[in-house]
């Protein structure tokens, strides 16, 4: 009986020591080592890929933002502020669920099928809005000019990037709204267009927040 109790106590003691060692290694030492390596080698990414402007953090390069006008009385959906480059549609999880609107509550797609009448209508409405908003005197946008990312949200609903084609489509409107030369605004887009990662991964892209920060700086010099 005494041997059995002694063996049980030894096993419990060994188990407790193993638990403490594993907790120390996996719960304290390992996280500290990984955090230290990340801070040393990739401080920007480790801290959320922050983007700064005027000496303060204004967002993350990984999360899209809305550029809308303040809500008017009685409005439920804000209108886009057309002096800024606009990102992808912000459908988030759709109108019948929590709509992220870049607010980081949740992220996700509409989950509508490709042949969904609701999705087809959303795309048609978005295309009409893009054509209307970006057609300015002397430059009319055609339906064939509108790229897919201008009328569809991303899988997360939080995509911070747009295609160069969508950025180019907005150049005339942004130049007019800000009283800037067209060539200068186009140059901003070209300077903020990133190619494929390692030359073959993904697609060329333009980060909307970074582009709008550059636009703000350019407009301030005029």
mmCIF file with all atom_site columns, N, CA and C in Angstrom, residues 45-87:
data_model
loop_
_atom_site.group_PDB
_atom_site.id
_atom_site.type_symbol
_atom_site.label_atom_id
_atom_site.label_alt_id
_atom_site.label_comp_id
_atom_site.label_asym_id
_atom_site.label_entity_id
_atom_site.label_seq_id
_atom_site.pdbx_PDB_ins_code
_atom_site.Cartn_x
_atom_site.Cartn_y
_atom_site.Cartn_z
_atom_site.occupancy
_atom_site.B_iso_or_equiv
_atom_site.pdbx_formal_charge
_atom_site.auth_seq_id
_atom_site.auth_comp_id
_atom_site.auth_asym_id
_atom_site.auth_atom_id
_atom_site.pdbx_PDB_model_num
ATOM 1   N N  . UNK A 1 45 ? 6.271   44.688 -39.730 1.00 0.00 ? 45 UNK A N  1
ATOM 2   C CA . UNK A 1 45 ? 5.221   43.676 -39.794 1.00 0.00 ? 45 UNK A CA 1
ATOM 3   C C  . UNK A 1 45 ? 4.806   43.222 -38.409 1.00 0.00 ? 45 UNK A C  1
ATOM 4   N N  . UNK A 1 46 ? 5.761   43.102 -37.509 1.00 0.00 ? 46 UNK A N  1
ATOM 5   C CA . UNK A 1 46 ? 5.448   42.656 -36.155 1.00 0.00 ? 46 UNK A CA 1
ATOM 6   C C  . UNK A 1 46 ? 4.536   43.635 -35.434 1.00 0.00 ? 46 UNK A C  1
ATOM 7   N N  . UNK A 1 47 ? 4.600   44.897 -35.794 1.00 0.00 ? 47 UNK A N  1
ATOM 8   C CA . UNK A 1 47 ? 3.794   45.917 -35.128 1.00 0.00 ? 47 UNK A CA 1
ATOM 9   C C  . UNK A 1 47 ? 2.535   46.292 -35.918 1.00 0.00 ? 47 UNK A C  1
ATOM 10  N N  . UNK A 1 48 ? 2.165   45.451 -36.892 1.00 0.00 ? 48 UNK A N  1
ATOM 11  C CA . UNK A 1 48 ? 0.911   45.683 -37.586 1.00 0.00 ? 48 UNK A CA 1
ATOM 12  C C  . UNK A 1 48 ? 1.037   46.379 -38.914 1.00 0.00 ? 48 UNK A C  1
ATOM 13  N N  . UNK A 1 49 ? 2.237   46.455 -39.467 1.00 0.00 ? 49 UNK A N  1
ATOM 14  C CA . UNK A 1 49 ? 2.447   47.105 -40.776 1.00 0.00 ? 49 UNK A CA 1
ATOM 15  C C  . UNK A 1 49 ? 1.837   48.502 -40.800 1.00 0.00 ? 49 UNK A C  1
ATOM 16  N N  . UNK A 1 50 ? 2.180   49.285 -39.766 1.00 0.00 ? 50 UNK A N  1
ATOM 17  C CA . UNK A 1 50 ? 1.591   50.614 -39.615 1.00 0.00 ? 50 UNK A CA 1
ATOM 18  C C  . UNK A 1 50 ? 2.074   51.570 -40.703 1.00 0.00 ? 50 UNK A C  1
ATOM 19  N N  . UNK A 1 51 ? 1.177   52.469 -41.105 1.00 0.00 ? 51 UNK A N  1
ATOM 20  C CA . UNK A 1 51 ? 1.515   53.539 -42.031 1.00 0.00 ? 51 UNK A CA 1
ATOM 21  C C  . UNK A 1 51 ? 1.368   54.858 -41.280 1.00 0.00 ? 51 UNK A C  1
ATOM 22  N N  . UNK A 1 52 ? 2.397   55.698 -41.378 1.00 0.00 ? 52 UNK A N  1
ATOM 23  C CA . UNK A 1 52 ? 2.374   56.971 -40.662 1.00 0.00 ? 52 UNK A CA 1
ATOM 24  C C  . UNK A 1 52 ? 2.298   58.134 -41.648 1.00 0.00 ? 52 UNK A C  1
ATOM 25  N N  . UNK A 1 53 ? 1.657   59.200 -41.211 1.00 0.00 ? 53 UNK A N  1
ATOM 26  C CA . UNK A 1 53 ? 1.584   60.444 -41.974 1.00 0.00 ? 53 UNK A CA 1
ATOM 27  C C  . UNK A 1 53 ? 1.503   61.589 -40.985 1.00 0.00 ? 53 UNK A C  1
ATOM 28  N N  . UNK A 1 54 ? 2.244   62.633 -41.245 1.00 0.00 ? 54 UNK A N  1
ATOM 29  C CA . UNK A 1 54 ? 2.288   63.789 -40.342 1.00 0.00 ? 54 UNK A CA 1
ATOM 30  C C  . UNK A 1 54 ? 2.673   63.386 -38.916 1.00 0.00 ? 54 UNK A C  1
ATOM 31  N N  . UNK A 1 55 ? 3.549   62.386 -38.824 1.00 0.00 ? 55 UNK A N  1
ATOM 32  C CA . UNK A 1 55 ? 4.066   61.982 -37.525 1.00 0.00 ? 55 UNK A CA 1
ATOM 33  C C  . UNK A 1 55 ? 3.158   61.103 -36.690 1.00 0.00 ? 55 UNK A C  1
ATOM 34  N N  . UNK A 1 56 ? 2.062   60.615 -37.251 1.00 0.00 ? 56 UNK A N  1
ATOM 35  C CA . UNK A 1 56 ? 1.172   59.748 -36.477 1.00 0.00 ? 56 UNK A CA 1
ATOM 36  C C  . UNK A 1 56 ? 0.699   58.582 -37.337 1.00 0.00 ? 56 UNK A C  1
ATOM 37  N N  . UNK A 1 57 ? 0.303   57.514 -36.661 1.00 0.00 ? 57 UNK A N  1
ATOM 38  C CA . UNK A 1 57 ? -0.179  56.330 -37.357 1.00 0.00 ? 57 UNK A CA 1
ATOM 39  C C  . UNK A 1 57 ? -1.572  56.610 -37.919 1.00 0.00 ? 57 UNK A C  1
ATOM 40  N N  . UNK A 1 58 ? -1.748  56.373 -39.216 1.00 0.00 ? 58 UNK A N  1
ATOM 41  C CA . UNK A 1 58 ? -3.041  56.644 -39.847 1.00 0.00 ? 58 UNK A CA 1
ATOM 42  C C  . UNK A 1 58 ? -3.699  55.372 -40.375 1.00 0.00 ? 58 UNK A C  1
ATOM 43  N N  . UNK A 1 59 ? -3.025  54.244 -40.218 1.00 0.00 ? 59 UNK A N  1
ATOM 44  C CA . UNK A 1 59 ? -3.624  52.998 -40.670 1.00 0.00 ? 59 UNK A CA 1
ATOM 45  C C  . UNK A 1 59 ? -2.594  51.911 -40.848 1.00 0.00 ? 59 UNK A C  1
ATOM 46  N N  . UNK A 1 60 ? -3.018  50.821 -41.450 1.00 0.00 ? 60 UNK A N  1
ATOM 47  C CA . UNK A 1 60 ? -2.143  49.689 -41.726 1.00 0.00 ? 60 UNK A CA 1
ATOM 48  C C  . UNK A 1 60 ? -2.131  49.429 -43.225 1.00 0.00 ? 60 UNK A C  1
ATOM 49  N N  . UNK A 1 61 ? -0.988  48.995 -43.723 1.00 0.00 ? 61 UNK A N  1
ATOM 50  C CA . UNK A 1 61 ? -0.896  48.683 -45.147 1.00 0.00 ? 61 UNK A CA 1
ATOM 51  C C  . UNK A 1 61 ? -1.665  47.420 -45.497 1.00 0.00 ? 61 UNK A C  1
ATOM 52  N N  . UNK A 1 62 ? -2.151  46.712 -44.478 1.00 0.00 ? 62 UNK A N  1
ATOM 53  C CA . UNK A 1 62 ? -2.858  45.453 -44.695 1.00 0.00 ? 62 UNK A CA 1
ATOM 54  C C  . UNK A 1 62 ? -4.372  45.592 -44.638 1.00 0.00 ? 62 UNK A C  1
ATOM 55  N N  . UNK A 1 63 ? -4.864  46.756 -44.209 1.00 0.00 ? 63 UNK A N  1
ATOM 56  C CA . UNK A 1 63 ? -6.303  46.946 -44.003 1.00 0.00 ? 63 UNK A CA 1
ATOM 57  C C  . UNK A 1 63 ? -6.790  48.140 -44.802 1.00 0.00 ? 63 UNK A C  1
ATOM 58  N N  . UNK A 1 64 ? -7.826  47.943 -45.602 1.00 0.00 ? 64 UNK A N  1
ATOM 59  C CA . UNK A 1 64 ? -8.396  49.026 -46.374 1.00 0.00 ? 64 UNK A CA 1
ATOM 60  C C  . UNK A 1 64 ? -9.153  50.017 -45.505 1.00 0.00 ? 64 UNK A C  1
ATOM 61  N N  . UNK A 1 65 ? -9.348  51.200 -46.026 1.00 0.00 ? 65 UNK A N  1
ATOM 62  C CA . UNK A 1 65 ? -10.094 52.239 -45.327 1.00 0.00 ? 65 UNK A CA 1
ATOM 63  C C  . UNK A 1 65 ? -11.161 52.811 -46.245 1.00 0.00 ? 65 UNK A C  1
ATOM 64  N N  . UNK A 1 66 ? -12.182 53.377 -45.636 1.00 0.00 ? 66 UNK A N  1
ATOM 65  C CA . UNK A 1 66 ? -13.230 54.042 -46.417 1.00 0.00 ? 66 UNK A CA 1
ATOM 66  C C  . UNK A 1 66 ? -12.892 55.519 -46.559 1.00 0.00 ? 66 UNK A C  1
ATOM 67  N N  . UNK A 1 67 ? -13.215 56.082 -47.712 1.00 0.00 ? 67 UNK A N  1
ATOM 68  C CA . UNK A 1 67 ? -13.021 57.517 -47.960 1.00 0.00 ? 67 UNK A CA 1
ATOM 69  C C  . UNK A 1 67 ? -14.382 58.090 -48.359 1.00 0.00 ? 67 UNK A C  1
ATOM 70  N N  . UNK A 1 68 ? -15.173 58.360 -47.324 1.00 0.00 ? 68 UNK A N  1
ATOM 71  C CA . UNK A 1 68 ? -16.551 58.779 -47.536 1.00 0.00 ? 68 UNK A CA 1
ATOM 72  C C  . UNK A 1 68 ? -16.809 60.168 -46.982 1.00 0.00 ? 68 UNK A C  1
ATOM 73  N N  . UNK A 1 69 ? -17.877 60.786 -47.466 1.00 0.00 ? 69 UNK A N  1
ATOM 74  C CA . UNK A 1 69 ? -18.351 62.054 -46.920 1.00 0.00 ? 69 UNK A CA 1
ATOM 75  C C  . UNK A 1 69 ? -19.148 61.772 -45.657 1.00 0.00 ? 69 UNK A C  1
ATOM 76  N N  . UNK A 1 70 ? -19.244 62.743 -44.744 1.00 0.00 ? 70 UNK A N  1
ATOM 77  C CA . UNK A 1 70 ? -20.073 62.553 -43.546 1.00 0.00 ? 70 UNK A CA 1
ATOM 78  C C  . UNK A 1 70 ? -21.520 62.261 -43.932 1.00 0.00 ? 70 UNK A C  1
ATOM 79  N N  . UNK A 1 71 ? -22.174 61.455 -43.136 1.00 0.00 ? 71 UNK A N  1
ATOM 80  C CA . UNK A 1 71 ? -23.573 61.129 -43.403 1.00 0.00 ? 71 UNK A CA 1
ATOM 81  C C  . UNK A 1 71 ? -24.446 62.375 -43.319 1.00 0.00 ? 71 UNK A C  1
ATOM 82  N N  . UNK A 1 72 ? -25.328 62.518 -44.289 1.00 0.00 ? 72 UNK A N  1
ATOM 83  C CA . UNK A 1 72 ? -26.307 63.588 -44.247 1.00 0.00 ? 72 UNK A CA 1
ATOM 84  C C  . UNK A 1 72 ? -27.533 63.124 -43.459 1.00 0.00 ? 72 UNK A C  1
ATOM 85  N N  . UNK A 1 73 ? -28.351 64.048 -43.064 1.00 0.00 ? 73 UNK A N  1
ATOM 86  C CA . UNK A 1 73 ? -29.540 63.712 -42.296 1.00 0.00 ? 73 UNK A CA 1
ATOM 87  C C  . UNK A 1 73 ? -30.421 62.761 -43.092 1.00 0.00 ? 73 UNK A C  1
ATOM 88  N N  . UNK A 1 74 ? -30.747 61.642 -42.473 1.00 0.00 ? 74 UNK A N  1
ATOM 89  C CA . UNK A 1 74 ? -31.598 60.660 -43.129 1.00 0.00 ? 74 UNK A CA 1
ATOM 90  C C  . UNK A 1 74 ? -30.851 59.631 -43.953 1.00 0.00 ? 74 UNK A C  1
ATOM 91  N N  . UNK A 1 75 ? -29.577 59.839 -44.172 1.00 0.00 ? 75 UNK A N  1
ATOM 92  C CA . UNK A 1 75 ? -28.783 58.884 -44.945 1.00 0.00 ? 75 UNK A CA 1
ATOM 93  C C  . UNK A 1 75 ? -28.387 57.686 -44.092 1.00 0.00 ? 75 UNK A C  1
ATOM 94  N N  . UNK A 1 76 ? -28.372 56.512 -44.703 1.00 0.00 ? 76 UNK A N  1
ATOM 95  C CA . UNK A 1 76 ? -27.877 55.315 -44.028 1.00 0.00 ? 76 UNK A CA 1
ATOM 96  C C  . UNK A 1 76 ? -26.554 54.841 -44.628 1.00 0.00 ? 76 UNK A C  1
ATOM 97  N N  . UNK A 1 77 ? -26.373 55.143 -45.894 1.00 0.00 ? 77 UNK A N  1
ATOM 98  C CA . UNK A 1 77 ? -25.134 54.764 -46.581 1.00 0.00 ? 77 UNK A CA 1
ATOM 99  C C  . UNK A 1 77 ? -24.401 56.022 -47.013 1.00 0.00 ? 77 UNK A C  1
ATOM 100 N N  . UNK A 1 78 ? -23.176 56.228 -46.561 1.00 0.00 ? 78 UNK A N  1
ATOM 101 C CA . UNK A 1 78 ? -22.442 57.446 -46.925 1.00 0.00 ? 78 UNK A CA 1
ATOM 102 C C  . UNK A 1 78 ? -22.049 57.464 -48.390 1.00 0.00 ? 78 UNK A C  1
ATOM 103 N N  . UNK A 1 79 ? -21.892 58.650 -48.936 1.00 0.00 ? 79 UNK A N  1
ATOM 104 C CA . UNK A 1 79 ? -21.432 58.802 -50.306 1.00 0.00 ? 79 UNK A CA 1
ATOM 105 C C  . UNK A 1 79 ? -19.902 58.868 -50.320 1.00 0.00 ? 79 UNK A C  1
ATOM 106 N N  . UNK A 1 80 ? -19.274 58.365 -51.368 1.00 0.00 ? 80 UNK A N  1
ATOM 107 C CA . UNK A 1 80 ? -17.806 58.431 -51.430 1.00 0.00 ? 80 UNK A CA 1
ATOM 108 C C  . UNK A 1 80 ? -17.330 59.864 -51.597 1.00 0.00 ? 80 UNK A C  1
ATOM 109 N N  . UNK A 1 81 ? -16.223 60.178 -50.957 1.00 0.00 ? 81 UNK A N  1
ATOM 110 C CA . UNK A 1 81 ? -15.595 61.483 -51.121 1.00 0.00 ? 81 UNK A CA 1
ATOM 111 C C  . UNK A 1 81 ? -14.715 61.381 -52.367 1.00 0.00 ? 81 UNK A C  1
ATOM 112 N N  . UNK A 1 82 ? -15.182 61.958 -53.453 1.00 0.00 ? 82 UNK A N  1
ATOM 113 C CA . UNK A 1 82 ? -14.576 61.715 -54.760 1.00 0.00 ? 82 UNK A CA 1
ATOM 114 C C  . UNK A 1 82 ? -13.261 62.449 -54.994 1.00 0.00 ? 82 UNK A C  1
ATOM 115 N N  . UNK A 1 83 ? -12.792 63.218 -54.024 1.00 0.00 ? 83 UNK A N  1
ATOM 116 C CA . UNK A 1 83 ? -11.473 63.829 -54.202 1.00 0.00 ? 83 UNK A CA 1
ATOM 117 C C  . UNK A 1 83 ? -10.361 62.830 -53.893 1.00 0.00 ? 83 UNK A C  1
ATOM 118 N N  . UNK A 1 84 ? -10.746 61.680 -53.296 1.00 0.00 ? 84 UNK A N  1
ATOM 119 C CA . UNK A 1 84 ? -9.776  60.644 -52.941 1.00 0.00 ? 84 UNK A CA 1
ATOM 120 C C  . UNK A 1 84 ? -9.917  59.444 -53.866 1.00 0.00 ? 84 UNK A C  1
ATOM 121 N N  . UNK A 1 85 ? -8.821  58.709 -54.018 1.00 0.00 ? 85 UNK A N  1
ATOM 122 C CA . UNK A 1 85 ? -8.909  57.420 -54.693 1.00 0.00 ? 85 UNK A CA 1
ATOM 123 C C  . UNK A 1 85 ? -9.740  56.480 -53.820 1.00 0.00 ? 85 UNK A C  1
ATOM 124 N N  . UNK A 1 86 ? -10.607 55.735 -54.449 1.00 0.00 ? 86 UNK A N  1
ATOM 125 C CA . UNK A 1 86 ? -11.492 54.828 -53.731 1.00 0.00 ? 86 UNK A CA 1
ATOM 126 C C  . UNK A 1 86 ? -10.993 53.394 -53.819 1.00 0.00 ? 86 UNK A C  1
ATOM 127 N N  . UNK A 1 87 ? -11.238 52.634 -52.759 1.00 0.00 ? 87 UNK A N  1
ATOM 128 C CA . UNK A 1 87 ? -10.859 51.230 -52.745 1.00 0.00 ? 87 UNK A CA 1
ATOM 129 C C  . UNK A 1 87 ? -11.951 50.350 -53.315 1.00 0.00 ? 87 UNK A C  1
#
